[in-house]
Amino acid sequence: MISSLQRINKLARKAREDGLTPGEVEERAALRAEYLQEIRGQVSSTMSSLTIVNEDGEDVTPTALVIEKAIQYRNSLPF
């Protein structure tokens, strides 16, 4: 689970019930930005690991995705 999500939810409840201080509004904005960055990273990681196969069983993965996979593999090598 994303670590900032609990605090985001707590601030959301407080905003509905009592309102937020200016500091809490800034904290909420920063936490939301962090949360969105993590989600985008997860989606990007998932998308870059996909292989697309047509009805005939042929790999029809777009060239850009194949190149991205190769770059990620190369960057993961220890040397």
PDB file of N, CA and C in Angstrom:
ATOM      1  N   MET A   1       0.840  -1.181   0.000  1.00  0.00           N
ATOM      2  CA  MET A   1       0.000   0.000   0.000  1.00  0.00           C
ATOM      3  C   MET A   1       0.889   1.250   0.000  1.00  0.00           C
ATOM      4  N   ILE A   2       0.393   2.274  -0.584  1.00  0.00           N
ATOM      5  CA  ILE A   2       1.125   3.522  -0.654  1.00  0.00           C
ATOM      6  C   ILE A   2       1.103   4.175   0.720  1.00  0.00           C
ATOM      7  N   SER A   3       2.281   4.517   1.214  1.00  0.00           N
ATOM      8  CA  SER A   3       2.421   4.972   2.599  1.00  0.00           C
ATOM      9  C   SER A   3       1.652   6.260   2.895  1.00  0.00           C
ATOM     10  N   SER A   4       1.567   7.159   1.960  1.00  0.00           N
ATOM     11  CA  SER A   4       0.925   8.448   2.211  1.00  0.00           C
ATOM     12  C   SER A   4      -0.602   8.376   2.186  1.00  0.00           C
ATOM     13  N   LEU A   5      -1.144   7.268   1.746  1.00  0.00           N
ATOM     14  CA  LEU A   5      -2.592   7.164   1.586  1.00  0.00           C
ATOM     15  C   LEU A   5      -3.356   7.304   2.907  1.00  0.00           C
ATOM     16  N   GLN A   6      -2.837   6.728   3.970  1.00  0.00           N
ATOM     17  CA  GLN A   6      -3.515   6.848   5.274  1.00  0.00           C
ATOM     18  C   GLN A   6      -3.615   8.310   5.702  1.00  0.00           C
ATOM     19  N   ARG A   7      -2.524   9.051   5.551  1.00  0.00           N
ATOM     20  CA  ARG A   7      -2.529  10.456   5.963  1.00  0.00           C
ATOM     21  C   ARG A   7      -3.443  11.273   5.054  1.00  0.00           C
ATOM     22  N   ILE A   8      -3.458  10.974   3.762  1.00  0.00           N
ATOM     23  CA  ILE A   8      -4.357  11.672   2.834  1.00  0.00           C
ATOM     24  C   ILE A   8      -5.808  11.464   3.265  1.00  0.00           C
ATOM     25  N   ASN A   9      -6.165  10.235   3.602  1.00  0.00           N
ATOM     26  CA  ASN A   9      -7.531   9.930   4.035  1.00  0.00           C
ATOM     27  C   ASN A   9      -7.876  10.624   5.354  1.00  0.00           C
ATOM     28  N   LYS A  10      -6.906  10.659   6.266  1.00  0.00           N
ATOM     29  CA  LYS A  10      -7.137  11.331   7.544  1.00  0.00           C
ATOM     30  C   LYS A  10      -7.395  12.826   7.319  1.00  0.00           C
ATOM     31  N   LEU A  11      -6.603  13.443   6.450  1.00  0.00           N
ATOM     32  CA  LEU A  11      -6.806  14.860   6.148  1.00  0.00           C
ATOM     33  C   LEU A  11      -8.136  15.094   5.435  1.00  0.00           C
ATOM     34  N   ALA A  12      -8.551  14.164   4.592  1.00  0.00           N
ATOM     35  CA  ALA A  12      -9.835  14.294   3.894  1.00  0.00           C
ATOM     36  C   ALA A  12     -10.989  14.275   4.890  1.00  0.00           C
ATOM     37  N   ARG A  13     -10.922  13.363   5.858  1.00  0.00           N
ATOM     38  CA  ARG A  13     -11.955  13.310   6.893  1.00  0.00           C
ATOM     39  C   ARG A  13     -11.982  14.598   7.710  1.00  0.00           C
ATOM     40  N   LYS A  14     -10.809  15.077   8.064  1.00  0.00           N
ATOM     41  CA  LYS A  14     -10.730  16.311   8.857  1.00  0.00           C
ATOM     42  C   LYS A  14     -11.261  17.501   8.050  1.00  0.00           C
ATOM     43  N   ALA A  15     -10.975  17.526   6.748  1.00  0.00           N
ATOM     44  CA  ALA A  15     -11.460  18.627   5.902  1.00  0.00           C
ATOM     45  C   ALA A  15     -12.982  18.643   5.866  1.00  0.00           C
ATOM     46  N   ARG A  16     -13.601  17.472   5.804  1.00  0.00           N
ATOM     47  CA  ARG A  16     -15.060  17.394   5.780  1.00  0.00           C
ATOM     48  C   ARG A  16     -15.677  17.775   7.122  1.00  0.00           C
ATOM     49  N   GLU A  17     -15.021  17.358   8.202  1.00  0.00           N
ATOM     50  CA  GLU A  17     -15.597  17.545   9.530  1.00  0.00           C
ATOM     51  C   GLU A  17     -15.300  18.920  10.131  1.00  0.00           C
ATOM     52  N   ASP A  18     -14.036  19.305  10.157  1.00  0.00           N
ATOM     53  CA  ASP A  18     -13.623  20.511  10.879  1.00  0.00           C
ATOM     54  C   ASP A  18     -12.977  21.572   9.998  1.00  0.00           C
ATOM     55  N   GLY A  19     -12.516  21.191   8.835  1.00  0.00           N
ATOM     56  CA  GLY A  19     -11.723  22.109   8.010  1.00  0.00           C
ATOM     57  C   GLY A  19     -10.244  21.913   8.303  1.00  0.00           C
ATOM     58  N   LEU A  20      -9.419  22.443   7.427  1.00  0.00           N
ATOM     59  CA  LEU A  20      -7.972  22.273   7.548  1.00  0.00           C
ATOM     60  C   LEU A  20      -7.294  23.615   7.795  1.00  0.00           C
ATOM     61  N   THR A  21      -6.179  23.553   8.494  1.00  0.00           N
ATOM     62  CA  THR A  21      -5.354  24.739   8.663  1.00  0.00           C
ATOM     63  C   THR A  21      -4.575  24.959   7.363  1.00  0.00           C
ATOM     64  N   PRO A  22      -4.029  26.145   7.148  1.00  0.00           N
ATOM     65  CA  PRO A  22      -3.223  26.374   5.927  1.00  0.00           C
ATOM     66  C   PRO A  22      -2.053  25.395   5.794  1.00  0.00           C
ATOM     67  N   GLY A  23      -1.442  25.038   6.911  1.00  0.00           N
ATOM     68  CA  GLY A  23      -0.350  24.057   6.874  1.00  0.00           C
ATOM     69  C   GLY A  23      -0.824  22.686   6.431  1.00  0.00           C
ATOM     70  N   GLU A  24      -2.000  22.302   6.886  1.00  0.00           N
ATOM     71  CA  GLU A  24      -2.553  21.005   6.503  1.00  0.00           C
ATOM     72  C   GLU A  24      -2.962  20.990   5.031  1.00  0.00           C
ATOM     73  N   VAL A  25      -3.432  22.131   4.535  1.00  0.00           N
ATOM     74  CA  VAL A  25      -3.778  22.223   3.110  1.00  0.00           C
ATOM     75  C   VAL A  25      -2.524  22.017   2.263  1.00  0.00           C
ATOM     76  N   GLU A  26      -1.411  22.631   2.676  1.00  0.00           N
ATOM     77  CA  GLU A  26      -0.143  22.449   1.952  1.00  0.00           C
ATOM     78  C   GLU A  26       0.331  21.001   2.043  1.00  0.00           C
ATOM     79  N   GLU A  27       0.228  20.410   3.244  1.00  0.00           N
ATOM     80  CA  GLU A  27       0.633  19.014   3.420  1.00  0.00           C
ATOM     81  C   GLU A  27      -0.199  18.101   2.527  1.00  0.00           C
ATOM     82  N   ARG A  28      -1.518  18.355   2.487  1.00  0.00           N
ATOM     83  CA  ARG A  28      -2.408  17.539   1.653  1.00  0.00           C
ATOM     84  C   ARG A  28      -2.014  17.636   0.182  1.00  0.00           C
ATOM     85  N   ALA A  29      -1.700  18.837  -0.284  1.00  0.00           N
ATOM     86  CA  ALA A  29      -1.304  19.019  -1.679  1.00  0.00           C
ATOM     87  C   ALA A  29      -0.012  18.266  -1.981  1.00  0.00           C
ATOM     88  N   ALA A  30       0.954  18.330  -1.066  1.00  0.00           N
ATOM     89  CA  ALA A  30       2.222  17.622  -1.269  1.00  0.00           C
ATOM     90  C   ALA A  30       2.009  16.114  -1.260  1.00  0.00           C
ATOM     91  N   LEU A  31       1.180  15.625  -0.346  1.00  0.00           N
ATOM     92  CA  LEU A  31       0.901  14.185  -0.267  1.00  0.00           C
ATOM     93  C   LEU A  31       0.170  13.694  -1.511  1.00  0.00           C
ATOM     94  N   ARG A  32      -0.757  14.503  -2.001  1.00  0.00           N
ATOM     95  CA  ARG A  32      -1.476  14.121  -3.223  1.00  0.00           C
ATOM     96  C   ARG A  32      -0.523  14.036  -4.412  1.00  0.00           C
ATOM     97  N   ALA A  33       0.403  14.992  -4.515  1.00  0.00           N
ATOM     98  CA  ALA A  33       1.379  14.966  -5.609  1.00  0.00           C
ATOM     99  C   ALA A  33       2.262  13.724  -5.513  1.00  0.00           C
ATOM    100  N   GLU A  34       2.699  13.387  -4.301  1.00  0.00           N
ATOM    101  CA  GLU A  34       3.510  12.189  -4.077  1.00  0.00           C
ATOM    102  C   GLU A  34       2.727  10.934  -4.452  1.00  0.00           C
ATOM    103  N   TYR A  35       1.463  10.889  -4.047  1.00  0.00           N
ATOM    104  CA  TYR A  35       0.596   9.750  -4.345  1.00  0.00           C
ATOM    105  C   TYR A  35       0.438   9.565  -5.856  1.00  0.00           C
ATOM    106  N   LEU A  36       0.167  10.654  -6.557  1.00  0.00           N
ATOM    107  CA  LEU A  36      -0.003  10.560  -8.004  1.00  0.00           C
ATOM    108  C   LEU A  36       1.284  10.111  -8.697  1.00  0.00           C
ATOM    109  N   GLN A  37       2.419  10.565  -8.199  1.00  0.00           N
ATOM    110  CA  GLN A  37       3.697  10.151  -8.776  1.00  0.00           C
ATOM    111  C   GLN A  37       3.899   8.640  -8.600  1.00  0.00           C
ATOM    112  N   GLU A  38       3.568   8.127  -7.421  1.00  0.00           N
ATOM    113  CA  GLU A  38       3.692   6.686  -7.182  1.00  0.00           C
ATOM    114  C   GLU A  38       2.749   5.890  -8.065  1.00  0.00           C
ATOM    115  N   ILE A  39       1.515   6.337  -8.206  1.00  0.00           N
ATOM    116  CA  ILE A  39       0.540   5.641  -9.057  1.00  0.00           C
ATOM    117  C   ILE A  39       1.008   5.637 -10.505  1.00  0.00           C
ATOM    118  N   ARG A  40       1.472   6.782 -10.982  1.00  0.00           N
ATOM    119  CA  ARG A  40       1.966   6.853 -12.365  1.00  0.00           C
ATOM    120  C   ARG A  40       3.140   5.902 -12.583  1.00  0.00           C
ATOM    121  N   GLY A  41       4.014   5.798 -11.599  1.00  0.00           N
ATOM    122  CA  GLY A  41       5.137   4.874 -11.697  1.00  0.00           C
ATOM    123  C   GLY A  41       4.676   3.432 -11.772  1.00  0.00           C
ATOM    124  N   GLN A  42       3.676   3.085 -10.968  1.00  0.00           N
ATOM    125  CA  GLN A  42       3.146   1.724 -10.992  1.00  0.00           C
ATOM    126  C   GLN A  42       2.499   1.400 -12.335  1.00  0.00           C
ATOM    127  N   VAL A  43       1.730   2.340 -12.860  1.00  0.00           N
ATOM    128  CA  VAL A  43       1.066   2.127 -14.153  1.00  0.00           C
ATOM    129  C   VAL A  43       2.108   2.010 -15.257  1.00  0.00           C
ATOM    130  N   SER A  44       3.102   2.868 -15.223  1.00  0.00           N
ATOM    131  CA  SER A  44       4.161   2.826 -16.233  1.00  0.00           C
ATOM    132  C   SER A  44       4.906   1.496 -16.187  1.00  0.00           C
ATOM    133  N   SER A  45       5.199   1.035 -14.981  1.00  0.00           N
ATOM    134  CA  SER A  45       5.891  -0.242 -14.822  1.00  0.00           C
ATOM    135  C   SER A  45       5.046  -1.391 -15.369  1.00  0.00           C
ATOM    136  N   THR A  46       3.765  -1.372 -15.064  1.00  0.00           N
ATOM    137  CA  THR A  46       2.870  -2.421 -15.551  1.00  0.00           C
ATOM    138  C   THR A  46       2.778  -2.392 -17.076  1.00  0.00           C
ATOM    139  N   MET A  47       2.606  -1.204 -17.621  1.00  0.00           N
ATOM    140  CA  MET A  47       2.463  -1.083 -19.074  1.00  0.00           C
ATOM    141  C   MET A  47       3.737  -1.511 -19.807  1.00  0.00           C
ATOM    142  N   SER A  48       4.885  -1.208 -19.239  1.00  0.00           N
ATOM    143  CA  SER A  48       6.128  -1.554 -19.927  1.00  0.00           C
ATOM    144  C   SER A  48       6.432  -3.045 -19.864  1.00  0.00           C
ATOM    145  N   SER A  49       5.724  -3.792 -19.040  1.00  0.00           N
ATOM    146  CA  SER A  49       5.958  -5.233 -18.965  1.00  0.00           C
ATOM    147  C   SER A  49       4.964  -6.029 -19.819  1.00  0.00           C
ATOM    148  N   LEU A  50       4.089  -5.348 -20.531  1.00  0.00           N
ATOM    149  CA  LEU A  50       3.086  -6.030 -21.349  1.00  0.00           C
ATOM    150  C   LEU A  50       3.650  -6.522 -22.673  1.00  0.00           C
ATOM    151  N   THR A  51       3.085  -7.594 -23.135  1.00  0.00           N
ATOM    152  CA  THR A  51       3.339  -8.087 -24.485  1.00  0.00           C
ATOM    153  C   THR A  51       1.973  -8.227 -25.141  1.00  0.00           C
ATOM    154  N   ILE A  52       1.836  -7.711 -26.336  1.00  0.00           N
ATOM    155  CA  ILE A  52       0.549  -7.741 -27.031  1.00  0.00           C
ATOM    156  C   ILE A  52       0.601  -8.836 -28.090  1.00  0.00           C
ATOM    157  N   VAL A  53      -0.395  -9.712 -28.039  1.00  0.00           N
ATOM    158  CA  VAL A  53      -0.468 -10.848 -28.959  1.00  0.00           C
ATOM    159  C   VAL A  53      -1.814 -10.783 -29.681  1.00  0.00           C
ATOM    160  N   ASN A  54      -1.794 -10.956 -31.008  1.00  0.00           N
ATOM    161  CA  ASN A  54      -3.053 -10.919 -31.759  1.00  0.00           C
ATOM    162  C   ASN A  54      -3.759 -12.273 -31.710  1.00  0.00           C
ATOM    163  N   GLU A  55      -4.888 -12.381 -32.421  1.00  0.00           N
ATOM    164  CA  GLU A  55      -5.694 -13.606 -32.389  1.00  0.00           C
ATOM    165  C   GLU A  55      -4.946 -14.831 -32.909  1.00  0.00           C
ATOM    166  N   ASP A  56      -3.956 -14.605 -33.773  1.00  0.00           N
ATOM    167  CA  ASP A  56      -3.187 -15.716 -34.349  1.00  0.00           C
ATOM    168  C   ASP A  56      -2.005 -16.120 -33.477  1.00  0.00           C
ATOM    169  N   GLY A  57      -1.833 -15.451 -32.335  1.00  0.00           N
ATOM    170  CA  GLY A  57      -0.738 -15.774 -31.439  1.00  0.00           C
ATOM    171  C   GLY A  57       0.562 -15.078 -31.782  1.00  0.00           C
ATOM    172  N   GLU A  58       0.515 -14.120 -32.702  1.00  0.00           N
ATOM    173  CA  GLU A  58       1.729 -13.400 -33.103  1.00  0.00           C
ATOM    174  C   GLU A  58       1.949 -12.200 -32.184  1.00  0.00           C
ATOM    175  N   ASP A  59       3.196 -11.988 -31.838  1.00  0.00           N
ATOM    176  CA  ASP A  59       3.553 -10.834 -31.008  1.00  0.00           C
ATOM    177  C   ASP A  59       3.446  -9.573 -31.851  1.00  0.00           C
ATOM    178  N   VAL A  60       2.552  -8.670 -31.462  1.00  0.00           N
ATOM    179  CA  VAL A  60       2.360  -7.414 -32.186  1.00  0.00           C
ATOM    180  C   VAL A  60       2.627  -6.211 -31.265  1.00  0.00           C
ATOM    181  N   THR A  61       3.525  -6.418 -30.317  1.00  0.00           N
ATOM    182  CA  THR A  61       3.876  -5.358 -29.381  1.00  0.00           C
ATOM    183  C   THR A  61       4.468  -4.181 -30.159  1.00  0.00           C
ATOM    184  N   PRO A  62       3.996  -2.958 -29.900  1.00  0.00           N
ATOM    185  CA  PRO A  62       4.537  -1.794 -30.604  1.00  0.00           C
ATOM    186  C   PRO A  62       6.053  -1.652 -30.393  1.00  0.00           C
ATOM    187  N   THR A  63       6.730  -1.178 -31.399  1.00  0.00           N
ATOM    188  CA  THR A  63       8.183  -1.030 -31.365  1.00  0.00           C
ATOM    189  C   THR A  63       8.637  -0.169 -30.189  1.00  0.00           C
ATOM    190  N   ALA A  64       7.926   0.902 -29.902  1.00  0.00           N
ATOM    191  CA  ALA A  64       8.311   1.779 -28.792  1.00  0.00           C
ATOM    192  C   ALA A  64       8.313   1.016 -27.468  1.00  0.00           C
ATOM    193  N   LEU A  65       7.367   0.117 -27.284  1.00  0.00           N
ATOM    194  CA  LEU A  65       7.298  -0.662 -26.051  1.00  0.00           C
ATOM    195  C   LEU A  65       8.444  -1.675 -26.000  1.00  0.00           C
ATOM    196  N   VAL A  66       8.775  -2.280 -27.109  1.00  0.00           N
ATOM    197  CA  VAL A  66       9.892  -3.230 -27.168  1.00  0.00           C
ATOM    198  C   VAL A  66      11.196  -2.514 -26.823  1.00  0.00           C
ATOM    199  N   ILE A  67      11.381  -1.320 -27.358  1.00  0.00           N
ATOM    200  CA  ILE A  67      12.590  -0.535 -27.074  1.00  0.00           C
ATOM    201  C   ILE A  67      12.649  -0.169 -25.598  1.00  0.00           C
ATOM    202  N   GLU A  68      11.518   0.250 -25.019  1.00  0.00           N
ATOM    203  CA  GLU A  68      11.475   0.604 -23.598  1.00  0.00           C
ATOM    204  C   GLU A  68      11.835  -0.602 -22.731  1.00  0.00           C
ATOM    205  N   LYS A  69      11.335  -1.776 -23.075  1.00  0.00           N
ATOM    206  CA  LYS A  69      11.676  -2.988 -22.326  1.00  0.00           C
ATOM    207  C   LYS A  69      13.172  -3.257 -22.385  1.00  0.00           C
ATOM    208  N   ALA A  70      13.769  -3.095 -23.565  1.00  0.00           N
ATOM    209  CA  ALA A  70      15.198  -3.332 -23.735  1.00  0.00           C
ATOM    210  C   ALA A  70      16.008  -2.344 -22.899  1.00  0.00           C
ATOM    211  N   ILE A  71      15.595  -1.103 -22.882  1.00  0.00           N
ATOM    212  CA  ILE A  71      16.295  -0.082 -22.087  1.00  0.00           C
ATOM    213  C   ILE A  71      16.207  -0.414 -20.606  1.00  0.00           C
ATOM    214  N   GLN A  72      15.018  -0.788 -20.140  1.00  0.00           N
ATOM    215  CA  GLN A  72      14.853  -1.141 -18.736  1.00  0.00           C
ATOM    216  C   GLN A  72      15.715  -2.355 -18.372  1.00  0.00           C
ATOM    217  N   TYR A  73      15.757  -3.331 -19.255  1.00  0.00           N
ATOM    218  CA  TYR A  73      16.585  -4.519 -19.001  1.00  0.00           C
ATOM    219  C   TYR A  73      18.048  -4.138 -18.928  1.00  0.00           C
ATOM    220  N   ARG A  74      18.499  -3.320 -19.877  1.00  0.00           N
ATOM    221  CA  ARG A  74      19.900  -2.899 -19.896  1.00  0.00           C
ATOM    222  C   ARG A  74      20.255  -2.122 -18.632  1.00  0.00           C
ATOM    223  N   ASN A  75      19.346  -1.261 -18.189  1.00  0.00           N
ATOM    224  CA  ASN A  75      19.603  -0.459 -16.989  1.00  0.00           C
ATOM    225  C   ASN A  75      19.595  -1.295 -15.714  1.00  0.00           C
ATOM    226  N   SER A  76      18.983  -2.463 -15.761  1.00  0.00           N
ATOM    227  CA  SER A  76      18.924  -3.313 -14.574  1.00  0.00           C
ATOM    228  C   SER A  76      20.161  -4.201 -14.431  1.00  0.00           C
ATOM    229  N   LEU A  77      21.000  -4.247 -15.455  1.00  0.00           N
ATOM    230  CA  LEU A  77      22.196  -5.074 -15.396  1.00  0.00           C
ATOM    231  C   LEU A  77      23.205  -4.471 -14.424  1.00  0.00           C
ATOM    232  N   PRO A  78      23.934  -5.320 -13.695  1.00  0.00           N
ATOM    233  CA  PRO A  78      24.852  -4.827 -12.661  1.00  0.00           C
ATOM    234  C   PRO A  78      26.123  -4.166 -13.180  1.00  0.00           C
ATOM    235  N   PHE A  79      26.404  -4.246 -14.443  1.00  0.00           N
ATOM    236  CA  PHE A  79      27.659  -3.666 -14.950  1.00  0.00           C
ATOM    237  C   PHE A  79      27.416  -2.500 -15.846  1.00  0.00           C
TER     238      PHE A  79
END
